XYZ file of C-alpha atoms in Angstrom:
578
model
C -4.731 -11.771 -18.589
C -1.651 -14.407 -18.096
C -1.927 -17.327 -16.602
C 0.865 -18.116 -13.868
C 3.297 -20.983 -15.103
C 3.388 -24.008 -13.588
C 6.237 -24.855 -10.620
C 9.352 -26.572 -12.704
C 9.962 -29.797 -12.103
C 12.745 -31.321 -10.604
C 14.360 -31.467 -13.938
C 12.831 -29.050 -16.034
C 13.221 -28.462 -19.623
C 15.395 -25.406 -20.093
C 12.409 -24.011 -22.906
C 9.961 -24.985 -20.213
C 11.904 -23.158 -17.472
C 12.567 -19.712 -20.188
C 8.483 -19.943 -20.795
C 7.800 -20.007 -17.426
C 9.717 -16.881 -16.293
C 8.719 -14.597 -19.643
C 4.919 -15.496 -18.057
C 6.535 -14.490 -14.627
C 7.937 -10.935 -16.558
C 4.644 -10.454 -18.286
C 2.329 -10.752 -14.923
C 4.150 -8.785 -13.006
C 4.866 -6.126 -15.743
C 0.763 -5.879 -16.189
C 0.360 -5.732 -12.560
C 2.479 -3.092 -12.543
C 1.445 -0.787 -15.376
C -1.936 -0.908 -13.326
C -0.692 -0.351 -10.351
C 1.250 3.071 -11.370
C -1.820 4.088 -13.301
C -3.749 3.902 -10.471
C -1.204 5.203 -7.924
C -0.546 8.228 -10.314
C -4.419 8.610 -9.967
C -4.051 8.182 -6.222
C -2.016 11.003 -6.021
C -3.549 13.231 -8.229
C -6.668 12.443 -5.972
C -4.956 13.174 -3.151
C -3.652 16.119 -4.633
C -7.151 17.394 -5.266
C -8.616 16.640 -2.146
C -5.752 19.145 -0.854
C -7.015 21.423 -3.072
C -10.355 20.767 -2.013
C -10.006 21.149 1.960
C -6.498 21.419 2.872
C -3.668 19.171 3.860
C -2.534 20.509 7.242
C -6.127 21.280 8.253
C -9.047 20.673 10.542
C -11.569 19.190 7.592
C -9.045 17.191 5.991
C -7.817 15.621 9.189
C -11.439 14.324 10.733
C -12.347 13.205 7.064
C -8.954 11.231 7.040
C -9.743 9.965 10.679
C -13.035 8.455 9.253
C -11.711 7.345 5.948
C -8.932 5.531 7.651
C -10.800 2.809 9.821
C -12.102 1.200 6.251
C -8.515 1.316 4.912
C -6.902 -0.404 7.839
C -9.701 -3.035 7.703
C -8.958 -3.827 4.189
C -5.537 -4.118 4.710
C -6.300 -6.827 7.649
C -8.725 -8.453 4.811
C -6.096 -8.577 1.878
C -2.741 -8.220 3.164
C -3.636 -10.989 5.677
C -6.573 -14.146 5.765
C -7.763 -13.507 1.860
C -4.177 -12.953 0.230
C -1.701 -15.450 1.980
C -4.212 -17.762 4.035
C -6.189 -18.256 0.570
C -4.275 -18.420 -2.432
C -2.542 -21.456 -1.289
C -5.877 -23.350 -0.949
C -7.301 -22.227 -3.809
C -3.991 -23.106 -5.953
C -4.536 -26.437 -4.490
C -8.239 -26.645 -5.132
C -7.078 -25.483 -8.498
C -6.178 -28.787 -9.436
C -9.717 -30.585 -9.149
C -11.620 -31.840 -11.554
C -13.929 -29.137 -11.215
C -10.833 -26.535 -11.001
C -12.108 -25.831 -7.802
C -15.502 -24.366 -8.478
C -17.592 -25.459 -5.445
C -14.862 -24.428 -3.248
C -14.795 -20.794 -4.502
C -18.507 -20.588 -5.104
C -19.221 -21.876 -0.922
C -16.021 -19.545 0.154
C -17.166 -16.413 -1.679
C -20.792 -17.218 -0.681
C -19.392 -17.397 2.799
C -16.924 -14.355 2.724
C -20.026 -12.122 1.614
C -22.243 -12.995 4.606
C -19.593 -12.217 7.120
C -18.214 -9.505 5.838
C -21.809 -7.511 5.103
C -22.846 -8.996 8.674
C -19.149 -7.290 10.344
C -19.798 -4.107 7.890
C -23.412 -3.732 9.050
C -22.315 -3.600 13.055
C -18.869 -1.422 12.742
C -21.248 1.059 11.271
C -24.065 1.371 13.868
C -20.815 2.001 15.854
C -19.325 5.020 14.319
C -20.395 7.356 17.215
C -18.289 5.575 19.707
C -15.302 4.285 17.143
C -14.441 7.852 16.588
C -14.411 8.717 19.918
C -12.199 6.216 20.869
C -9.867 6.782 18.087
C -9.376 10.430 18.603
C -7.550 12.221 21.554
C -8.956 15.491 22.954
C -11.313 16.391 20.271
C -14.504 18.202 21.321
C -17.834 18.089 20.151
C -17.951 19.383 17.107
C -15.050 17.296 15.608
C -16.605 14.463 16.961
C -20.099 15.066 15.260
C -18.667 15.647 11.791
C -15.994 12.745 11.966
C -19.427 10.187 12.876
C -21.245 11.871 9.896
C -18.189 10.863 7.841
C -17.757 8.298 9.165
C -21.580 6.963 8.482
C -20.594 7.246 4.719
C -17.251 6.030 4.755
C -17.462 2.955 6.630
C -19.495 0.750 4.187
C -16.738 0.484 2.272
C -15.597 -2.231 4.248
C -17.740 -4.709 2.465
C -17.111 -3.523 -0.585
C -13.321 -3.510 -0.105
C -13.786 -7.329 1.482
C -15.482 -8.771 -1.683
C -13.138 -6.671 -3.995
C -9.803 -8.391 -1.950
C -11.468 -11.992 -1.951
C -12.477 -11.479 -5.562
C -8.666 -10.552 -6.150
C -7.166 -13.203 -4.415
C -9.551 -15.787 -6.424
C -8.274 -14.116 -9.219
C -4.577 -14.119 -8.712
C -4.334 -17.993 -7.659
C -5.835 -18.744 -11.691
C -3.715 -16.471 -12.292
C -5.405 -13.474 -13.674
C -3.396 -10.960 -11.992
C -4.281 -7.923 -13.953
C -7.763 -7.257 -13.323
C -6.687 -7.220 -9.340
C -4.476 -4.215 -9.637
C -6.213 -2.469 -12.332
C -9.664 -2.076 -10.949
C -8.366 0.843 -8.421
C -7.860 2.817 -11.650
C -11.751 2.992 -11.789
C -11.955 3.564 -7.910
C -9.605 6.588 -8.271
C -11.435 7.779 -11.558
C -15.122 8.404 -9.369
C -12.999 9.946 -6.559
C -11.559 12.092 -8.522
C -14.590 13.140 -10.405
C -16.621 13.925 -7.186
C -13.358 16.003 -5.377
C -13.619 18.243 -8.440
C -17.464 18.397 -8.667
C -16.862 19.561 -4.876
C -14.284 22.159 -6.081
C -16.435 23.415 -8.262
C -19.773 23.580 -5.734
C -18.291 24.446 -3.266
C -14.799 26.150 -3.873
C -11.382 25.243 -3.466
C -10.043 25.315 0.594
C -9.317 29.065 1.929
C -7.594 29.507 5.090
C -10.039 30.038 8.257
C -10.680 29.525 12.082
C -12.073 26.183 13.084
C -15.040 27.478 13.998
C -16.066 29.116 10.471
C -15.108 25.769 8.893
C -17.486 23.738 11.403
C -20.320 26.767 10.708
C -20.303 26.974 6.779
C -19.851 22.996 6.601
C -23.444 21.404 5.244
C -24.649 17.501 5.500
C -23.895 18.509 1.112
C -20.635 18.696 1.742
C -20.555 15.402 3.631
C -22.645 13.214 0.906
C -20.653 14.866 -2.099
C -17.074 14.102 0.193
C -17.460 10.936 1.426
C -20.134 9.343 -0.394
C -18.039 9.441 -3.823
C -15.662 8.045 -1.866
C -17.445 5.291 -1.063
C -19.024 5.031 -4.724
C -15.247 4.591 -5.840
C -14.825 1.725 -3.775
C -18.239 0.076 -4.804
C -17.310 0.296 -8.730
C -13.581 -1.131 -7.957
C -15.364 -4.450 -6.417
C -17.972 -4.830 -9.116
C -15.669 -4.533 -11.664
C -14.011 -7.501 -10.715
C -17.036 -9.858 -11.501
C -16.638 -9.550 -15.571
C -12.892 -10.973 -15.449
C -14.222 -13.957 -12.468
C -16.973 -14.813 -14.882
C -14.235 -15.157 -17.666
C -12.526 -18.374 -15.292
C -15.082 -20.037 -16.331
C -15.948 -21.876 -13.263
C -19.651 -21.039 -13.480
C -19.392 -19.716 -9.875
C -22.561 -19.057 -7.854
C -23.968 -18.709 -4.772
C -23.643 -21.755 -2.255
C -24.395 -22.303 1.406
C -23.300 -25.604 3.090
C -19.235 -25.341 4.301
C -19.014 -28.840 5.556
C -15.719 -30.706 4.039
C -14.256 -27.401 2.840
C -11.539 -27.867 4.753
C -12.192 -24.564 6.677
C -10.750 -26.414 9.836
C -7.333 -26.498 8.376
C -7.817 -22.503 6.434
C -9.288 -21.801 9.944
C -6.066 -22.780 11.991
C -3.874 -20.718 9.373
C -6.290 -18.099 9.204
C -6.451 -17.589 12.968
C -2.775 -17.002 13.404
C -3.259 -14.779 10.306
C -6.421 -12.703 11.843
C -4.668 -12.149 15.371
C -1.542 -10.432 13.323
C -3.274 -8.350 11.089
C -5.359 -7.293 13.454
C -2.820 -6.598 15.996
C -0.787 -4.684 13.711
C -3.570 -2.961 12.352
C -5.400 -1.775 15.861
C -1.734 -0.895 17.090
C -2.255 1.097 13.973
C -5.377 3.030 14.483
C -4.287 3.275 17.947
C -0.958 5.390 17.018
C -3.187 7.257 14.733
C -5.285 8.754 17.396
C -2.063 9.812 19.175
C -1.567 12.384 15.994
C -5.412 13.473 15.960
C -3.757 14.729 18.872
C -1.677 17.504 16.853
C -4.782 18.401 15.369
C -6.344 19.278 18.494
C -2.990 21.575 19.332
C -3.512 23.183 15.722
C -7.063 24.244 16.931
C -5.117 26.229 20.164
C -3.023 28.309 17.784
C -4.474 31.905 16.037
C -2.000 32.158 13.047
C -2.689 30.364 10.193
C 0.628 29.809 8.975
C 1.749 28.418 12.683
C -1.336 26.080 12.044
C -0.267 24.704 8.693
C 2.873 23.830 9.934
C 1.785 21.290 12.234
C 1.621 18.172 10.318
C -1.235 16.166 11.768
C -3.270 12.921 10.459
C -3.734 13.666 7.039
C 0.001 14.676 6.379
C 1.568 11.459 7.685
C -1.043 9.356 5.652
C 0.376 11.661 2.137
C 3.935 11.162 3.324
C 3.151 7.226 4.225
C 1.245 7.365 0.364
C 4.092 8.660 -1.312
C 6.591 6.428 0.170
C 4.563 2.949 -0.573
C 4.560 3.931 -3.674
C 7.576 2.451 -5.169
C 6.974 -0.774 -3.067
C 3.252 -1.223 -4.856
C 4.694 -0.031 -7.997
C 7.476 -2.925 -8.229
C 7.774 -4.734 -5.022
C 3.943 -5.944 -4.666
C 3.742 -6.871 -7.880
C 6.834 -9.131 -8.439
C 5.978 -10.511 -4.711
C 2.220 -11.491 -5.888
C 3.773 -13.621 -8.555
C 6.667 -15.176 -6.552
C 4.199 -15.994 -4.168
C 2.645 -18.397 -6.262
C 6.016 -19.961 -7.117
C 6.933 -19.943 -3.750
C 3.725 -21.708 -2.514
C 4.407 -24.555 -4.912
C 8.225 -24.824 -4.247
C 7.014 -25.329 -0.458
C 4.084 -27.550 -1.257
C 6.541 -29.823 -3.569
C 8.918 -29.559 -0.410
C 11.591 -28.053 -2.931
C 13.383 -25.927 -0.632
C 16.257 -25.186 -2.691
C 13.975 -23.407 -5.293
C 12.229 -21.878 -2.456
C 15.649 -19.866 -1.351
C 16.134 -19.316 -4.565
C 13.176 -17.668 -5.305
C 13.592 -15.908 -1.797
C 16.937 -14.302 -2.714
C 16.348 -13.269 -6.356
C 13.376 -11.470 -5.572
C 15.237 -9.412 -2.615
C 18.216 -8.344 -5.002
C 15.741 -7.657 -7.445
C 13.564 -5.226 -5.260
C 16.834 -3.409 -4.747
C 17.000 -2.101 -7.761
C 13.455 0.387 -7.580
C 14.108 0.685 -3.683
C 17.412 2.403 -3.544
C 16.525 5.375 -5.938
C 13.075 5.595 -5.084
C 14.405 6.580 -1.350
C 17.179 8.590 -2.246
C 14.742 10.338 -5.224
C 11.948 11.100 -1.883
C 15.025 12.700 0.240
C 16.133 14.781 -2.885
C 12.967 15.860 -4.219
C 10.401 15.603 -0.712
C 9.804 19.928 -0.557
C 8.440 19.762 -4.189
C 6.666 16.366 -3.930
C 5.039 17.301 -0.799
C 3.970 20.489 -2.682
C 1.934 18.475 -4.853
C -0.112 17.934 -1.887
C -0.050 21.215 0.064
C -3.496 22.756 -1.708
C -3.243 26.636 -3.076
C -3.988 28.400 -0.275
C -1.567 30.672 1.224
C -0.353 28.635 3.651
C 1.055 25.943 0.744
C 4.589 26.161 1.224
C 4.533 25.775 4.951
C 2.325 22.720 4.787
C 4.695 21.384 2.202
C 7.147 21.889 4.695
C 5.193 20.062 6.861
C 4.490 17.069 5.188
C 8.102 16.984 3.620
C 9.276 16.702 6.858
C 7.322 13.473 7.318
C 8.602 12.287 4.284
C 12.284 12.545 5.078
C 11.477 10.178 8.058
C 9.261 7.355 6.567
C 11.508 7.077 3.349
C 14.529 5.650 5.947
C 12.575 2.925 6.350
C 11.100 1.795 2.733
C 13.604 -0.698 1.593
C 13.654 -2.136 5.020
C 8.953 -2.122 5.176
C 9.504 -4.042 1.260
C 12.294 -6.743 2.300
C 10.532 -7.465 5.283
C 6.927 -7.738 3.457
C 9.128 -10.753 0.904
C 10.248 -12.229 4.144
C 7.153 -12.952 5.763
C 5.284 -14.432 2.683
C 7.894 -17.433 2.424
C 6.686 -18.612 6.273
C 2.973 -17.575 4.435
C 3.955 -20.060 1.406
C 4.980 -22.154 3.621
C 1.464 -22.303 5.675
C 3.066 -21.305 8.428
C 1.209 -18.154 10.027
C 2.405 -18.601 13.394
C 5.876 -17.242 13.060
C 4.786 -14.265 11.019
C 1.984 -13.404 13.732
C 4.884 -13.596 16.365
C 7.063 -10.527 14.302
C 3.900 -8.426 13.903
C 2.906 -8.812 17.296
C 6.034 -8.111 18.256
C 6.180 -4.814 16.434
C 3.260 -3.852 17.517
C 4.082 -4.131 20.769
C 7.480 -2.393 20.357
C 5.319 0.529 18.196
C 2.616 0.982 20.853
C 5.328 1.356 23.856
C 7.522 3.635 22.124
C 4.874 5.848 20.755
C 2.637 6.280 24.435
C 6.297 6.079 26.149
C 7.320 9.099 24.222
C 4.431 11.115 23.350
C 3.713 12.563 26.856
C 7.055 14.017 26.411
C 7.352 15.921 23.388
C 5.322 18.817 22.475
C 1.526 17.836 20.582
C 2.699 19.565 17.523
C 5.550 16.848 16.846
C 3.070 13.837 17.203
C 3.212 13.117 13.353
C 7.108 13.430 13.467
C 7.713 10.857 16.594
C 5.035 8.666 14.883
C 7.389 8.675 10.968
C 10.251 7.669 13.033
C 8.652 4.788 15.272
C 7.353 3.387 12.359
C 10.865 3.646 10.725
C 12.059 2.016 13.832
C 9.692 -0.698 13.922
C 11.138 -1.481 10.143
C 13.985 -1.918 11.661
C 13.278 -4.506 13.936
C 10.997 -6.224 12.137
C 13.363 -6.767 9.453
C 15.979 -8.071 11.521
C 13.792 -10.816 13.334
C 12.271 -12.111 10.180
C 15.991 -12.674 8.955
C 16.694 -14.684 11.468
C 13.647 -16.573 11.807
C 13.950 -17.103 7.636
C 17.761 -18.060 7.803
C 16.899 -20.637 10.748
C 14.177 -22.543 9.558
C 15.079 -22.404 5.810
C 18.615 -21.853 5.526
C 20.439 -19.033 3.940
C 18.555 -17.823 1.003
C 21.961 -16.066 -0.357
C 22.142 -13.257 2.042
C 25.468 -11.750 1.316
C 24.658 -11.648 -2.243
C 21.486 -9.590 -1.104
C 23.723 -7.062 0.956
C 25.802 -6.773 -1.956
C 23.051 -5.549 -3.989
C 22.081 -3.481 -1.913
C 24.943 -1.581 -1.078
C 25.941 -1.413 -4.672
C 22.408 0.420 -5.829
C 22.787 2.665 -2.723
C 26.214 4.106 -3.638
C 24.262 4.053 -7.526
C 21.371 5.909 -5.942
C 23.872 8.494 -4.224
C 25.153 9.039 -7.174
C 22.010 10.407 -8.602
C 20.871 12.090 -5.852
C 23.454 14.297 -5.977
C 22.817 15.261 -9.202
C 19.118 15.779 -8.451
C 19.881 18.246 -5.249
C 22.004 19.913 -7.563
C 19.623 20.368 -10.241
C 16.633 21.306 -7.911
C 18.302 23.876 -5.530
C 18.638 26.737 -8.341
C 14.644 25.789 -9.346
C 14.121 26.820 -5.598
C 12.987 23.950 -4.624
C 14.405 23.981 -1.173
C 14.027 27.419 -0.982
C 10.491 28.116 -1.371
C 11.123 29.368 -4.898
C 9.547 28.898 -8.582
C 9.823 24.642 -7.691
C 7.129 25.454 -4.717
C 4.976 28.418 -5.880
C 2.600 26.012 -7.512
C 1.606 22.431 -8.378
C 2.135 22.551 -11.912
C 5.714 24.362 -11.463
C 6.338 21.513 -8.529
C 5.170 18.723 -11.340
C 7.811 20.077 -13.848
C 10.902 20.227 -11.165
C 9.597 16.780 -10.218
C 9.462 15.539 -13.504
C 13.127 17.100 -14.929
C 14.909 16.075 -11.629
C 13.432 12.841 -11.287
C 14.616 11.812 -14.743
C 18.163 13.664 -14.621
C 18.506 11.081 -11.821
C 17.204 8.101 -13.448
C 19.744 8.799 -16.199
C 21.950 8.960 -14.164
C 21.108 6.066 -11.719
C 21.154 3.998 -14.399
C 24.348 4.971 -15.597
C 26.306 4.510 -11.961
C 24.336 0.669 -12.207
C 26.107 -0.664 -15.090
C 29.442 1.470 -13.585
C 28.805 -0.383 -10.071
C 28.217 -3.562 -11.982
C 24.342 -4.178 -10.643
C 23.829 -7.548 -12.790
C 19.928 -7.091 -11.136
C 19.309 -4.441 -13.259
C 19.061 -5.887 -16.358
C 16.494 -8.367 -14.531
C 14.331 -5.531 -13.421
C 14.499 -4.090 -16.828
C 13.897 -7.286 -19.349
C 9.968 -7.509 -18.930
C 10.347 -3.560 -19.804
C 12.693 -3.973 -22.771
C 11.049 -7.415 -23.997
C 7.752 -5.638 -24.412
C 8.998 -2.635 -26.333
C 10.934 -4.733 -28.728
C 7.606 -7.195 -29.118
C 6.158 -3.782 -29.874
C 8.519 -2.522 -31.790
C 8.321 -6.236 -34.350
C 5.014 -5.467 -34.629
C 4.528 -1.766 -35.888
């Protein structure tokens, strides 16, 4: 693993200063590589489950339902009190005597009780959680989305100790461990979908009320249960790498002078936005269980399929984070740390510094990753569509959802950089104002709206308020950035930005060209099957690389060579060595 370089000093040696940003390279080039290994794994999951029990279907949509509520929880857990309440005291813990060892030993002693204690209750709840977070569903939906949910929702604890774990891990800077233990989540999952597939048979096409008949408490335990396994091994995991700090870490009861008071204040503001924006969340999901309720009303099973419901906005919302956990999360985890000690040092130059680079630097992935989801979003959804009969038309379906969300990627990423300098900062009150914010303006245009478009377009009006919301949110954290910190180079930003779009253009009109004789809009050899989708993917996706790359150096994108030196350092180190 590599340890996180120090914050420069206010004059810093210029070998000092190289060192400490070929450490920054290497981190976030490991965090990285695990992070597409496991998202390639994610999808080929996702994929499979697809194949397993459909994508635009009844199963897949209650199993989603259920399989959600964990997700969003972890996302309060680490995109919110453990990652950017934490790792600031911890860093500064860091810097005991004892390295802070009785701080993380009482925290993580403390983070397990409440967490098991908060897992224990949501689940005697299940009954009445999916209820509540479904719209019109009748009793048989209900009764199979508890029994998944029963199995699914234990993952909450494990997915709190695996994010506080992380988070312990990333302020010693150990980020690799962090982002490559999903790799061994996705691994189980993947190896109980197909032990499914082979019990139990790939999906076929039939009336709700065969599905609900031939569907066996088996099929449950097999489903959700390796699910749930997954998430257990991607938390253990992390224990061999914490051991490896060195802090002979163990359990410890007694909080008293931890300084909780002060985390507490921070981590209040933090646990009203996260969980504001994460119930506004699960409450604009059960608006689009709604769709699959007007799926059920329908006899043809190709009208059904091409009703996008829960499961198809989560694949299209899957396939467009992608490129911002691939490259933005990763740089952002280690900028973080820099920016925590800029703002801790009061060195607010460095700070906007830091704030800047890391935007035009994000630029670079952003722009052809959303131009590369427009081009290519029939075949990529394809991946995802099952091998039923119905395929095409749920790839439809869910490319449909795709064209929406990826409008509003660069805009989700920037935003997510914005919000972690008020975060380095200790400030959690401003970034709970923007998230409450959006929530509110998500929740009012969603309910405003949604009594007046037909059930069957839920999942589309729900892709473009979120894109909206993006929108917004970007805009007021701007401000609120450029005001309280000063400019943090925003025209060079723009700049950037507009020069990898017209870049990304570029290629993207090489790609459509390429992939309309394949048939890939078409319905032709691009969508008759995954593996034919994975080659058009594959050849069009690095026709435009080529050829984004190309248009960079033509449109004079100076960030590019940034992106690409922890890339091209490590193949030459490799390349020494053979």
């Amino acid at each position: 693993m590599t340890e996180t370089p120090q914050a420069e000093q206010a004059n810093p040696d210029p070998k000092d200063a190289s060192r400490s940003r070929s450490l920054a390279a290497k981190a976030s080039a490991l965090m990285a590589a695990g992070t597409i290994v496991s998202r390639v794994l994610g999808f080929v999951r996702t994929s499979l489950l697809a194949v397993a029990i459909g994508s635009t279907a009844l199963v897949a949509d209650v199993f989603e339902t259920a399989n959600t509520i964990p997700n969003v929880i972890y996302m309060l857990l680490a995109g919110g009190v453990f990652n950017v309440v934490l790792v600031p005291q911890i860093i500064k813990q860091a810097k005991k005597a004892d390295r802070g060892a009785d701080y993380t030993s009482r925290l993580i002693t403390l983070a397990a009780l409440l967490i098991g204690a908060f897992t224990i209750a949501i689940t005697l709840l299940a009954a009445p959680i999916i209820d509540g977070l479904t719209l019109n569903w009748a009793g048989p939906k209900l009764a199979l989305g508890t029994a998944f949910a029963l199995w699914t929702l234990p993952q909450i604890f494990f997915y709190g100790m695996y994010a506080v774990i992380g988070q312990v891990l990333n302020a010693h800077g150990r980020f690799g461990a962090y982002m490559w233990a999903p790799v061994a989540n996705n691994i189980i999952a993947i190896g109980f979908i197909l032990f499914y597939i082979v019990m139990f048979g790939p999906y076929v096409v039939m009336p709700d009320t065969q599905q609900f008949s031939e569907w066996t408490t088996t099929h449950t335990i097999v489903l959700a249960g390796g699910h749930t396994l997954g998430i257990l091994v991607q938390a253990v995991v992390l224990l061999w790498p914490l051991k490896r700090l060195g802090l002979g870490l163990k359990p410890k009861f007694g909080w008293k002078g931890m300084g909780l008071r002060h985390t507490g204040r921070l981590a209040g503001f933090t646990i009203v936005t996260m969980m504001v924006g994460n119930i506004s969340n699960l409450m604009i999901n059960r608006l689009v269980t709604g769709a699959t309720e007007a799926r059920s009303q329908l006899d043809d099973p190709f009208e059904q399929a091409a009703i996008p419901g829960l499961q198809a906005l989560n694949i299209g919302q899957l396939i467009t984070v992608l490129p911002h956990s691939v490259f933005v999360l990763s740089i952002a985890t280690v900028l973080f740390n820099h920016l925590a000690r800029s703002m801790q040092d009061e060195d607010l130059e460095t700070a906007r510094r830091t704030t800047g680079s890391g935007l035009r630097t994000f630029a670079v992935p952003m722009m052809i990753s959303v131009v590369g989801i427009i081009v290519l979003a029939p075949t990529v959804a394809r991946l995802f569509a099952s091998t039923a009969d119905t395929a095409i038309v749920s790839a439809h379906a869910i490319a449909q959802i795709l064209l929406i969300l990826a409008l509003g990627m660069p805009l989700r990423s920037a935003h997510f950089y914005l919000l972690r300098v008020f975060y380095a900062a200790e400030n959690a009150m401003i970034p709970m104002v923007v998230q409450v914010g959006a929530a509110a303006l998500s929740l009012s245009l969603a309910y405003g709206i949604a009594p007046l478009v037909p059930p069957e377009t839920l999942a589309h009006l729900i892709a473009l308020v979120f894109t909206v919301v993006h929108v917004f949110q970007l805009a007021l954290t701007h401000m609120l950035v450029k005001r309280v910190y000063g400019d943090y180079g925003v025209k060079a930003v723009i700049s950037t930005y507009v020069r990898t779009g017209w870049a990304a253009i570029a290629a993207g009109i090489f790609g459509a060209a390429l992939l309309y004789p394949l048939g890939g809009y078409t319905g032709g050899w691009a969508m008759s099957s995954i593996p034919n989708a994975v080659i058009a993917c594959g050849l069009v996706g690095t026709v435009m690389v080529a050829v984004y790359l190309v248009a960079c150096r033509i449109f004079d994108v100076t960030e590019l060579q940034q992106f690409l030196n922890p890339i091209t350092n490590r193949l030459k180190r490799k390349t020494n060595t053979e």
